[in-house]
């Protein structure tokens, strides 16, 4: 019966925990426990930084959308022509807002990675490890921001037209597209945050593993690995759940190929 199966699993779990806690401590085991605790602390702090960056970006972009709606509503008699006239302005404003969010996410990801690795690996030589953002990367950021802004500005225009057709204020468009704004901001911020961290990790892998910037005997060259970390709860998808905890060397890719996010609203980090 289900009750018996549940009881058997509980007993096995308790026995396993008892064996783990009563096992004779060894230096290797203590080192492994310390490493696991340190990794958990790093994951929690990094996730907090990412969520804080998303929250700030969401507040800023929601303000942009509200300002656009207020501008249309300020007309004496809002009409579809007013909305169409403001569509290019909406695309530019939302695109600039998303670009600003991506830049903030990159800065937050870089700063957090330096905090994680500064004491043990970098030892004050972060300028040797990490190259600045290239012009091509900056252009890709701008392209991604304005591509995402296209769908978001279209959603705003549709919501504003729907409100005007129903003889309601265009300000209703703000509430109507909140889910779109949240999804877009969460995805774009997470992508820029993790892209920047992945770019810096590749730089570090080239240095530590040889590459063009080896041959620096005064710098430490320890083995380094990266870990995929997913938030495990009822919202976690099967793909994120499957790759959670995967460990690879810095110069290698995870089994899923690309770094997070794997999908919109993905909460994974490396």
Coordinates of N, CA, C and O in Angstrom, one line a residue, residues 88-210:
X88 N 6.4 54.1 -32.4 CA 7.9 54.2 -32.5 C 8.6 54.7 -31.2 O 9.6 54.3 -30.9
X89 N 7.9 55.7 -30.6 CA 8.4 56.2 -29.3 C 8.4 55.1 -28.3 O 9.4 54.9 -27.5
X90 N 7.4 54.3 -28.2 CA 7.3 53.1 -27.3 C 8.4 52.1 -27.5 O 9.1 51.7 -26.6
X91 N 8.7 51.8 -28.8 CA 9.7 50.8 -29.1 C 11.1 51.4 -28.7 O 11.9 50.6 -28.1
X92 N 11.3 52.6 -29.0 CA 12.6 53.2 -28.6 C 12.8 53.3 -27.1 O 13.9 52.9 -26.5
X93 N 11.7 53.7 -26.4 CA 11.8 53.8 -24.9 C 12.0 52.5 -24.3 O 12.8 52.3 -23.3
X94 N 11.2 51.5 -24.7 CA 11.3 50.2 -24.1 C 12.7 49.5 -24.4 O 13.3 48.9 -23.6
X95 N 13.1 49.7 -25.7 CA 14.4 49.2 -26.1 C 15.6 49.7 -25.3 O 16.4 49.0 -24.8
X96 N 15.5 51.1 -25.0 CA 16.6 51.7 -24.2 C 16.5 51.2 -22.8 O 17.5 51.0 -22.1
X97 N 15.3 51.0 -22.3 CA 15.1 50.5 -20.9 C 15.7 49.1 -20.8 O 16.3 48.8 -19.8
X98 N 15.4 48.2 -21.8 CA 15.9 46.9 -21.7 C 17.4 46.9 -21.9 O 18.1 46.1 -21.2
X99 N 18.0 47.7 -22.7 CA 19.4 47.8 -22.9 C 20.1 48.3 -21.6 O 21.1 47.7 -21.2
X100 N 19.5 49.2 -20.9 CA 20.0 49.6 -19.6 C 20.0 48.5 -18.6 O 20.9 48.3 -17.8
X101 N 18.9 47.7 -18.6 CA 18.8 46.6 -17.7 C 19.9 45.5 -18.0 O 20.4 44.9 -17.1
X102 N 20.1 45.3 -19.3 CA 21.2 44.3 -19.6 C 22.5 44.8 -19.2 O 23.4 44.0 -18.7
X103 N 22.8 46.1 -19.3 CA 24.1 46.6 -18.9 C 24.2 46.4 -17.3 O 25.3 46.1 -16.8
X104 N 23.2 46.8 -16.6 CA 23.2 46.6 -15.2 C 23.4 45.2 -14.8 O 24.1 44.9 -13.8
X105 N 22.7 44.2 -15.5 CA 22.9 42.8 -15.2 C 24.3 42.4 -15.4 O 24.8 41.6 -14.7
X106 N 24.9 42.8 -16.5 CA 26.3 42.4 -16.8 C 27.2 43.0 -15.7 O 28.1 42.2 -15.2
X107 N 27.0 44.2 -15.3 CA 27.9 44.7 -14.2 C 27.7 44.0 -12.9 O 28.6 43.7 -12.2
X108 N 26.4 43.6 -12.6 CA 26.1 42.8 -11.4 C 26.7 41.4 -11.4 O 27.3 41.0 -10.5
X109 N 26.6 40.8 -12.6 CA 27.2 39.5 -12.7 C 28.7 39.5 -12.6 O 29.3 38.6 -12.0
X110 N 29.4 40.5 -13.2 CA 30.8 40.6 -13.1 C 31.3 40.9 -11.7 O 32.2 40.2 -11.2
X111 N 30.6 41.8 -11.1 CA 31.0 42.2 -9.7 C 30.8 41.0 -8.7 O 31.7 40.7 -7.9
X112 N 29.7 40.3 -8.9 CA 29.5 39.1 -8.0 C 30.5 38.0 -8.3 O 31.0 37.4 -7.3
X113 N 30.9 37.8 -9.5 CA 31.9 36.7 -9.8 C 33.3 37.1 -9.2 O 34.0 36.3 -8.7
X114 N 33.6 38.4 -9.3 CA 34.9 38.8 -8.7 C 34.8 38.7 -7.1 O 35.8 38.3 -6.5
X115 N 33.7 38.9 -6.6 CA 33.5 38.7 -5.1 C 33.7 37.2 -4.8 O 34.3 36.9 -3.8
X116 N 33.1 36.3 -5.6 CA 33.2 34.9 -5.3 C 34.6 34.4 -5.4 O 35.0 33.6 -4.6
X117 N 35.4 34.8 -6.4 CA 36.7 34.2 -6.7 C 37.8 35.0 -6.3 O 39.0 34.6 -6.4
X118 N 37.6 36.3 -5.9 CA 38.7 37.2 -5.6 C 39.8 36.7 -4.7 O 41.0 36.8 -4.9
X119 N 39.3 36.2 -3.5 CA 40.3 35.8 -2.5 C 41.1 34.6 -2.9 O 42.3 34.5 -2.7
X120 N 40.4 33.6 -3.4 CA 41.1 32.3 -3.6 C 41.9 32.2 -4.9 O 43.0 31.7 -4.9
X121 N 41.4 32.8 -6.0 CA 42.0 32.6 -7.3 C 42.6 33.8 -7.8 O 43.7 33.8 -8.3
X122 N 41.9 34.9 -7.8 CA 42.4 36.1 -8.5 C 43.6 36.7 -7.8 O 44.5 37.1 -8.5
X123 N 43.5 36.9 -6.5 CA 44.7 37.4 -5.8 C 45.1 38.8 -6.3 O 46.3 39.1 -6.5
X124 N 44.1 39.6 -6.7 CA 44.4 41.0 -7.1 C 44.9 41.1 -8.6 O 45.3 42.1 -9.0
X125 N 44.7 40.0 -9.3 CA 45.2 40.0 -10.7 C 44.0 39.9 -11.7 O 44.1 39.3 -12.8
X126 N 42.8 40.4 -11.3 CA 41.6 40.3 -12.2 C 41.8 41.0 -13.5 O 41.2 40.6 -14.5
X127 N 42.7 42.0 -13.6 CA 42.9 42.7 -14.9 C 43.6 41.8 -15.9 O 43.5 42.0 -17.1
X128 N 44.4 40.9 -15.3 CA 45.1 40.0 -16.2 C 44.2 38.9 -16.7 O 44.2 38.5 -17.9
X129 N 43.2 38.5 -15.9 CA 42.3 37.4 -16.3 C 41.3 37.9 -17.3 O 41.0 37.2 -18.3
X130 N 40.6 39.0 -17.0 CA 39.4 39.3 -17.7 C 39.5 40.4 -18.7 O 40.1 41.5 -18.4
X131 N 39.0 40.1 -19.9 CA 39.1 41.1 -21.0 C 37.8 42.0 -21.0 O 36.8 41.5 -20.5
X132 N 37.9 43.2 -21.4 CA 36.7 44.1 -21.4 C 35.7 43.6 -22.5 O 36.0 42.8 -23.4
X133 N 34.5 44.1 -22.3 CA 33.4 43.7 -23.3 C 33.7 44.3 -24.7 O 34.1 45.4 -24.8
X134 N 33.6 43.4 -25.7 CA 34.0 43.8 -27.0 C 32.8 44.6 -27.6 O 31.7 44.6 -27.2
X135 N 33.2 45.3 -28.7 CA 32.2 46.1 -29.5 C 31.1 45.1 -30.0 O 29.9 45.5 -30.0
X136 N 31.5 44.0 -30.5 CA 30.5 43.0 -31.0 C 29.5 42.5 -29.9 O 28.3 42.4 -30.2
X137 N 30.1 42.3 -28.7 CA 29.2 41.9 -27.6 C 28.2 43.0 -27.3 O 27.0 42.8 -27.0
X138 N 28.7 44.3 -27.2 CA 27.8 45.4 -27.0 C 26.7 45.6 -28.0 O 25.6 45.9 -27.7
X139 N 27.1 45.3 -29.3 CA 26.1 45.4 -30.4 C 25.1 44.3 -30.2 O 23.9 44.5 -30.5
X140 N 25.5 43.1 -29.9 CA 24.6 42.0 -29.6 C 23.6 42.3 -28.5 O 22.4 42.0 -28.6
X141 N 24.1 42.9 -27.4 CA 23.3 43.4 -26.3 C 22.2 44.3 -26.8 O 21.0 44.2 -26.5
X142 N 22.6 45.3 -27.6 CA 21.7 46.3 -28.2 C 20.6 45.6 -29.1 O 19.4 45.9 -29.0
X143 N 21.1 44.7 -29.9 CA 20.2 44.0 -30.8 C 19.2 43.2 -30.1 O 18.0 43.2 -30.3
X144 N 19.6 42.5 -29.0 CA 18.7 41.6 -28.2 C 17.7 42.5 -27.5 O 16.5 42.1 -27.4
X145 N 18.1 43.6 -27.0 CA 17.2 44.5 -26.3 C 16.1 45.0 -27.2 O 14.9 45.0 -26.8
X146 N 16.5 45.5 -28.4 CA 15.4 46.0 -29.3 C 14.6 45.0 -29.9 O 13.5 45.3 -30.3
X147 N 15.1 43.8 -30.1 CA 14.3 42.7 -30.6 C 13.2 42.3 -29.5 O 12.0 42.2 -29.9
X148 N 13.6 42.3 -28.3 CA 12.6 42.0 -27.2 C 11.7 43.2 -27.1 O 10.5 43.0 -26.8
X149 N 12.2 44.4 -27.3 CA 11.3 45.6 -27.2 C 10.2 45.6 -28.3 O 9.1 46.1 -28.1
X150 N 10.5 44.9 -29.4 CA 9.5 44.9 -30.5 C 8.2 44.2 -30.1 O 7.1 44.7 -30.2
X151 N 8.4 43.0 -29.5 CA 7.2 42.3 -29.0 C 6.5 43.0 -27.8 O 5.3 43.0 -27.7
X152 N 7.3 43.6 -27.0 CA 6.7 44.2 -25.8 C 6.0 45.5 -26.2 O 4.9 45.8 -25.6
X153 N 6.5 46.3 -27.1 CA 5.8 47.5 -27.5 C 4.6 47.1 -28.3 O 3.6 47.9 -28.2
X154 N 4.6 46.1 -29.1 CA 3.4 45.6 -29.8 C 2.3 45.2 -28.8 O 1.2 45.5 -29.0
X155 N 2.7 44.5 -27.7 CA 1.8 44.1 -26.7 C 1.2 45.3 -26.0 O -0.1 45.4 -25.7
X156 N 2.0 46.3 -25.8 CA 1.5 47.6 -25.2 C 0.5 48.3 -26.1 O -0.6 48.7 -25.7
X157 N 0.8 48.4 -27.4 CA -0.1 49.0 -28.3 C -1.4 48.3 -28.4 O -2.5 48.9 -28.5
X158 N -1.3 46.9 -28.5 CA -2.6 46.2 -28.5 C -3.4 46.4 -27.3 O -4.7 46.5 -27.4
X159 N -2.8 46.4 -26.1 CA -3.6 46.6 -24.9 C -4.2 48.0 -24.8 O -5.3 48.2 -24.4
X160 N -3.4 49.0 -25.3 CA -3.9 50.4 -25.3 C -5.1 50.5 -26.3 O -6.1 51.1 -26.0
X161 N -5.0 49.9 -27.5 CA -6.1 49.9 -28.4 C -7.3 49.2 -27.9 O -8.5 49.7 -28.1
X162 N -7.1 48.1 -27.2 CA -8.3 47.4 -26.6 C -9.0 48.2 -25.6 O -10.2 48.3 -25.5
X163 N -8.2 48.9 -24.8 CA -8.8 49.8 -23.7 C -9.6 50.9 -24.4 O -10.7 51.3 -23.9
X164 N -9.0 51.5 -25.4 CA -9.7 52.7 -26.1 C -11.0 52.2 -26.7 O -12.0 52.8 -26.7
X165 N -10.9 51.0 -27.4 CA -12.1 50.4 -28.0 C -13.3 50.2 -27.0 O -14.4 50.2 -27.3
X166 N -12.9 49.9 -25.8 CA -13.9 49.6 -24.7 C -14.2 50.9 -23.9 O -14.8 50.7 -22.9
X167 N -13.8 52.0 -24.4 CA -14.1 53.3 -23.8 C -13.5 53.4 -22.4 O -14.1 53.9 -21.4
X168 N -12.3 52.8 -22.3 CA -11.6 52.9 -21.0 C -10.3 53.6 -21.2 O -9.8 53.9 -22.3
X169 N -9.7 54.0 -20.0 CA -8.4 54.7 -20.1 C -7.3 53.9 -20.6 O -7.2 52.7 -20.3
X170 N -6.4 54.4 -21.4 CA -5.2 53.7 -21.9 C -4.3 53.2 -20.7 O -3.4 52.4 -21.0
X171 N -4.5 53.8 -19.6 CA -3.7 53.4 -18.4 C -4.0 51.9 -18.1 O -3.2 51.3 -17.4
X172 N -5.1 51.4 -18.5 CA -5.4 50.0 -18.3 C -4.4 49.1 -19.0 O -4.2 47.9 -18.7
X173 N -3.7 49.6 -20.0 CA -2.7 48.8 -20.8 C -1.5 48.4 -19.9 O -0.9 47.4 -20.1
X174 N -1.2 49.2 -18.8 CA -0.1 48.9 -17.9 C -0.4 47.6 -17.2 O 0.4 46.7 -17.2
X175 N -1.6 47.5 -16.6 CA -1.9 46.3 -15.9 C -2.1 45.1 -16.8 O -1.8 43.9 -16.4
X176 N -2.5 45.3 -18.1 CA -2.7 44.2 -19.0 C -1.4 43.6 -19.4 O -1.4 42.3 -19.7
X177 N -0.3 44.3 -19.5 CA 0.9 43.7 -20.0 C 1.9 43.5 -18.9 O 3.1 43.2 -19.2
X178 N 1.5 43.6 -17.7 CA 2.5 43.3 -16.6 C 3.1 41.9 -16.7 O 4.3 41.8 -16.6
X179 N 2.3 40.8 -17.1 CA 3.0 39.5 -17.2 C 4.0 39.5 -18.4 O 5.1 38.9 -18.2
X180 N 3.7 40.2 -19.5 CA 4.7 40.3 -20.6 C 6.0 41.0 -20.1 O 7.1 40.6 -20.4
X181 N 5.8 42.1 -19.4 CA 7.0 42.9 -18.9 C 7.8 42.0 -17.9 O 9.0 42.0 -18.0
X182 N 7.1 41.3 -17.0 CA 7.9 40.5 -16.0 C 8.6 39.4 -16.7 O 9.8 39.1 -16.4
X183 N 8.0 38.7 -17.7 CA 8.7 37.7 -18.4 C 9.9 38.2 -19.2 O 11.0 37.6 -19.2
X184 N 9.7 39.3 -19.9 CA 10.8 39.9 -20.7 C 11.9 40.3 -19.9 O 13.1 40.0 -20.2
X185 N 11.6 41.0 -18.8 CA 12.7 41.5 -17.9 C 13.5 40.4 -17.3 O 14.7 40.3 -17.3
X186 N 12.7 39.4 -16.8 CA 13.4 38.2 -16.1 C 14.3 37.5 -17.1 O 15.4 37.1 -16.7
X187 N 13.9 37.3 -18.3 CA 14.6 36.6 -19.3 C 15.9 37.3 -19.7 O 17.0 36.8 -19.8
X188 N 15.7 38.6 -20.1 CA 16.8 39.4 -20.6 C 17.9 39.7 -19.5 O 19.1 39.6 -19.8
X189 N 17.4 40.0 -18.3 CA 18.4 40.2 -17.2 C 19.2 38.9 -16.9 O 20.4 38.9 -16.7
X190 N 18.5 37.8 -16.8 CA 19.1 36.5 -16.5 C 20.1 36.2 -17.6 O 21.2 35.7 -17.4
X191 N 19.8 36.4 -18.9 CA 20.7 36.1 -20.0 C 21.9 37.0 -19.9 O 23.0 36.5 -20.1
X192 N 21.8 38.3 -19.7 CA 22.9 39.2 -19.7 C 23.8 38.8 -18.4 O 25.0 38.8 -18.5
X193 N 23.2 38.6 -17.3 CA 23.9 38.2 -16.1 C 24.7 37.0 -16.3 O 25.9 37.0 -15.9
X194 N 24.1 35.9 -16.8 CA 24.9 34.7 -17.0 C 25.9 34.7 -18.2 O 26.9 34.1 -18.1
X195 N 25.5 35.5 -19.2 CA 26.5 35.6 -20.3 C 27.8 36.3 -19.9 O 28.9 35.9 -20.3
X196 N 27.6 37.3 -19.1 CA 28.8 38.0 -18.6 C 29.7 37.1 -17.7 O 30.9 37.0 -17.8
X197 N 29.0 36.3 -16.8 CA 29.8 35.4 -16.0 C 30.4 34.3 -16.8 O 31.6 33.9 -16.6
X198 N 29.7 33.8 -17.8 CA 30.3 32.8 -18.7 C 31.5 33.3 -19.5 O 32.5 32.7 -19.7
X199 N 31.4 34.6 -19.9 CA 32.5 35.2 -20.7 C 33.7 35.3 -19.8 O 34.9 35.0 -20.2
X200 N 33.5 35.7 -18.5 CA 34.7 35.8 -17.6 C 35.3 34.5 -17.3 O 36.5 34.3 -17.1
X201 N 34.4 33.5 -17.1 CA 34.9 32.1 -16.8 C 35.7 31.6 -18.0 O 36.7 30.9 -17.7
X202 N 35.3 31.9 -19.2 CA 36.1 31.4 -20.3 C 37.5 32.1 -20.3 O 38.5 31.5 -20.6
X203 N 37.5 33.4 -20.0 CA 38.8 34.1 -19.9 C 39.7 33.4 -18.8 O 40.9 33.2 -19.1
X204 N 39.1 33.1 -17.7 CA 39.8 32.5 -16.6 C 40.3 31.1 -17.0 O 41.4 30.7 -16.7
X205 N 39.5 30.3 -17.8 CA 39.9 29.0 -18.2 C 41.1 29.1 -19.1 O 42.0 28.2 -19.1
X206 N 41.1 30.0 -20.0 CA 42.2 30.2 -20.9 C 43.5 30.5 -20.2 O 44.6 30.0 -20.5
X207 N 43.4 31.3 -19.1 CA 44.6 31.6 -18.3 C 45.0 30.4 -17.5 O 46.2 30.0 -17.5
X208 N 44.1 29.8 -16.8 CA 44.5 28.7 -15.9 C 44.9 27.4 -16.7 O 45.8 26.7 -16.2
X209 N 44.3 27.2 -17.8 CA 44.6 26.0 -18.5 C 45.7 26.1 -19.6 O 45.9 25.1 -20.4
X210 N 46.3 27.2 -19.7 CA 47.3 27.4 -20.8 C 46.9 28.6 -21.6 O 46.9 29.7 -21.2

